[in-house]
């Protein structure tokens, strides 16, 4: 099962607000996150965001001159991709199917369930949303490909097949993220990993 990462609200609050309460900008983003996740970006009016955030509508425009700026700020500030860098891809146990299944359980998207819903729902709304999803797709492909190279005997000698397998696995994971949020349907990552590895061996 893919478990969404926890994106702590306390990490998004400014320390200068009295009593630990979030400041106005943070309340606006909190309100927009809930509304965009529930009803979508297009269906949410700026006045609704202001009402839920308990701020004057003009203050929303002070921080975010256009409604799209709210969405961009949410994507930029409340989603992140955990990049592999120079670290090992996954804890590779010497079993390619288990390595892929492990990756499925640690999708490198750092975002609340609401932000995940917004990302997939608003993929056509703005460039920043599309770019974040492209980045996530590329990182999953990179991790899956590296895990397969390390665990499959002779895997490094068939780069085209490994790339196709990694891309297929990424497509299934992203489809799962989207589908599960919309319908609750779950695809067993162990079975998907096993199918992909069987196709390669």
Coordinates of C-alpha atoms in Angstrom, one line a residue:
X1 CA 0.0 0.0 0.0
X2 CA 1.3 3.5 -0.9
X3 CA 1.2 5.6 2.3
X4 CA 1.0 9.4 1.8
X5 CA 3.8 11.3 3.4
X6 CA 2.8 13.5 6.4
X7 CA 3.3 17.2 5.6
X8 CA 3.1 18.8 9.0
X9 CA 1.1 22.0 9.3
X10 CA 3.4 23.3 12.0
X11 CA 6.2 23.3 9.5
X12 CA 4.2 25.6 7.4
X13 CA 3.5 28.2 10.1
X14 CA 5.5 31.3 10.7
X15 CA 6.9 31.5 14.2
X16 CA 6.1 35.2 14.6
X17 CA 2.3 34.7 15.0
X18 CA 1.1 35.0 18.6
X19 CA 0.1 31.8 20.4
X20 CA 1.5 29.6 17.6
X21 CA -1.4 30.5 15.4
X22 CA -0.7 30.6 11.6
X23 CA -0.3 34.1 10.1
X24 CA -2.8 35.5 7.5
X25 CA -0.8 34.2 4.5
X26 CA -0.6 30.7 5.9
X27 CA -4.4 30.7 6.8
X28 CA -5.1 31.7 3.2
X29 CA -3.0 28.8 1.9
X30 CA -4.6 26.4 4.4
X31 CA -8.1 27.5 3.2
X32 CA -7.2 27.3 -0.4
X33 CA -5.7 23.8 0.0
X34 CA -8.9 22.5 1.6
X35 CA -11.1 24.2 -1.0
X36 CA -9.1 23.2 -4.0
X37 CA -8.9 19.6 -2.8
X38 CA -12.6 19.4 -2.2
X39 CA -14.1 21.2 -5.1
X40 CA -11.2 22.0 -7.5
X41 CA -9.4 25.2 -8.5
X42 CA -11.9 26.5 -11.1
X43 CA -14.9 26.0 -8.8
X44 CA -13.3 27.9 -5.9
X45 CA -13.9 31.7 -5.7
X46 CA -11.4 34.0 -4.1
X47 CA -14.2 35.1 -1.8
X48 CA -14.6 31.6 -0.5
X49 CA -10.8 31.4 0.3
X50 CA -11.0 34.7 2.2
X51 CA -14.1 33.6 4.1
X52 CA -12.6 30.3 5.2
X53 CA -9.3 32.0 6.1
X54 CA -11.2 34.6 8.1
X55 CA -9.4 37.5 6.3
X56 CA -10.7 40.3 4.1
X57 CA -10.8 39.5 0.4
X58 CA -8.4 42.4 -0.2
X59 CA -5.7 40.7 1.9
X60 CA -5.9 37.6 -0.3
X61 CA -5.1 39.9 -3.3
X62 CA -2.3 41.6 -1.3
X63 CA -0.5 38.3 -1.0
X64 CA -1.7 36.7 -4.2
X65 CA -2.6 39.2 -6.9
X66 CA -4.2 36.4 -9.1
X67 CA -6.0 33.3 -7.9
X68 CA -3.5 31.2 -9.9
X69 CA -0.8 32.6 -7.7
X70 CA -2.4 30.8 -4.7
X71 CA -2.2 27.5 -6.6
X72 CA 1.4 28.1 -7.6
X73 CA 2.4 28.9 -4.0
X74 CA 0.7 25.8 -2.8
X75 CA 2.5 23.6 -5.3
X76 CA 5.9 25.3 -4.7
X77 CA 5.7 25.4 -0.9
X78 CA 3.6 22.3 0.0
X79 CA 4.8 19.7 -2.3
X80 CA 8.3 18.4 -2.8
X81 CA 10.1 15.5 -4.5
X82 CA 12.7 13.7 -2.4
X83 CA 15.6 13.4 -4.9
X84 CA 17.9 10.4 -5.0
X85 CA 21.1 12.5 -5.3
X86 CA 24.2 10.3 -4.7
X87 CA 22.5 8.0 -2.1
X88 CA 21.5 4.4 -3.0
X89 CA 18.2 4.2 -4.7
X90 CA 16.4 1.9 -2.2
X91 CA 17.5 -0.7 0.3
X92 CA 18.1 -3.3 -2.3
X93 CA 17.6 -6.8 -0.9
X94 CA 19.0 -8.7 -3.9
X95 CA 15.5 -9.3 -5.2
X96 CA 14.3 -7.0 -8.0
X97 CA 10.6 -7.5 -7.2
X98 CA 11.1 -6.6 -3.6
X99 CA 13.2 -3.6 -4.5
X100 CA 10.4 -2.3 -6.7
X101 CA 7.7 -3.0 -4.2
X102 CA 9.8 -1.1 -1.6
X103 CA 10.0 1.8 -3.9
X104 CA 6.2 1.7 -4.3
X105 CA 5.8 2.0 -0.6
X106 CA 8.1 5.1 -0.5
X107 CA 7.0 7.2 -3.4
X108 CA 9.2 10.2 -3.2
X109 CA 6.4 12.8 -3.1
X110 CA 6.2 14.8 0.0
X111 CA 2.7 16.3 0.2
X112 CA -0.4 16.0 2.3
X113 CA -3.3 13.9 0.9
X114 CA -5.1 17.2 0.0
X115 CA -2.1 18.4 -1.9
X116 CA -1.7 15.1 -3.7
X117 CA -5.4 15.4 -4.8
X118 CA -4.7 19.0 -6.0
X119 CA -1.6 17.9 -8.0
X120 CA -3.4 15.2 -9.9
X121 CA -6.7 17.1 -10.3
X122 CA -5.0 20.3 -11.6
X123 CA -2.4 18.8 -13.9
X124 CA -3.8 20.9 -16.8
X125 CA -4.4 24.1 -14.8
X126 CA -0.9 25.5 -14.6
X127 CA 2.7 24.9 -15.8
X128 CA 4.0 24.6 -12.2
X129 CA 1.6 21.7 -11.5
X130 CA 2.6 19.8 -14.6
X131 CA 6.3 20.4 -14.0
X132 CA 6.0 19.0 -10.4
X133 CA 4.3 15.8 -11.8
X134 CA 6.9 15.5 -14.5
X135 CA 9.6 15.8 -12.0
X136 CA 8.0 13.1 -9.8
X137 CA 7.6 10.8 -12.8
X138 CA 11.3 11.3 -13.7
X139 CA 12.5 10.6 -10.2
X140 CA 10.4 7.4 -9.9
X141 CA 11.7 6.2 -13.3
X142 CA 15.3 6.9 -12.2
X143 CA 14.9 5.1 -8.9
X144 CA 13.2 2.1 -10.4
X145 CA 15.8 1.8 -13.2
X146 CA 18.6 2.0 -10.7
X147 CA 17.1 -0.6 -8.4
X148 CA 16.6 -3.0 -11.4
X149 CA 20.2 -2.5 -12.6
X150 CA 21.5 -3.4 -9.2
X151 CA 19.3 -6.4 -8.6
X152 CA 18.9 -8.1 -12.0
X153 CA 21.7 -10.3 -13.3
X154 CA 23.1 -8.7 -16.4
X155 CA 20.6 -5.9 -16.1
X156 CA 23.0 -3.2 -17.2
X157 CA 23.4 -4.9 -20.6
X158 CA 19.8 -4.2 -21.7
X159 CA 19.2 -0.5 -21.0
X160 CA 16.2 -0.1 -23.3
X161 CA 14.2 -2.9 -21.6
X162 CA 15.1 -1.6 -18.2
X163 CA 14.1 1.9 -19.1
X164 CA 10.7 0.6 -20.5
X165 CA 10.2 -1.4 -17.3
X166 CA 11.0 1.5 -15.0
X167 CA 8.7 3.8 -17.0
X168 CA 5.9 1.3 -16.9
X169 CA 6.3 1.0 -13.1
X170 CA 6.3 4.8 -12.7
X171 CA 3.1 5.0 -14.8
X172 CA 1.4 2.4 -12.6
X173 CA 2.4 4.2 -9.4
X174 CA 1.2 7.6 -10.6
X175 CA -2.0 6.1 -11.9
X176 CA -2.4 4.4 -8.5
X177 CA -1.9 7.7 -6.7
X178 CA -4.5 9.4 -8.8
X179 CA -7.0 6.5 -8.9
X180 CA -6.7 5.8 -5.1
X181 CA -7.5 9.4 -4.3
X182 CA -10.5 9.4 -6.5
X183 CA -12.0 6.0 -6.0
X184 CA -10.2 4.3 -3.1
X185 CA -9.2 1.4 -5.5
X186 CA -5.8 0.0 -4.6
X187 CA -3.4 -1.8 -6.9
X188 CA -1.1 -4.2 -5.1
X189 CA 2.5 -3.0 -5.7
X190 CA 3.9 -6.4 -4.9
X191 CA 1.9 -7.9 -7.8
X192 CA 2.9 -5.1 -10.2
X193 CA 6.5 -5.4 -9.3
X194 CA 6.4 -9.2 -9.8
X195 CA 4.8 -8.9 -13.2
X196 CA 7.4 -6.4 -14.4
X197 CA 10.3 -8.5 -13.1
X198 CA 8.8 -11.6 -14.7
X199 CA 8.6 -9.8 -18.0
X200 CA 12.3 -8.9 -17.8
X201 CA 13.6 -12.4 -16.8

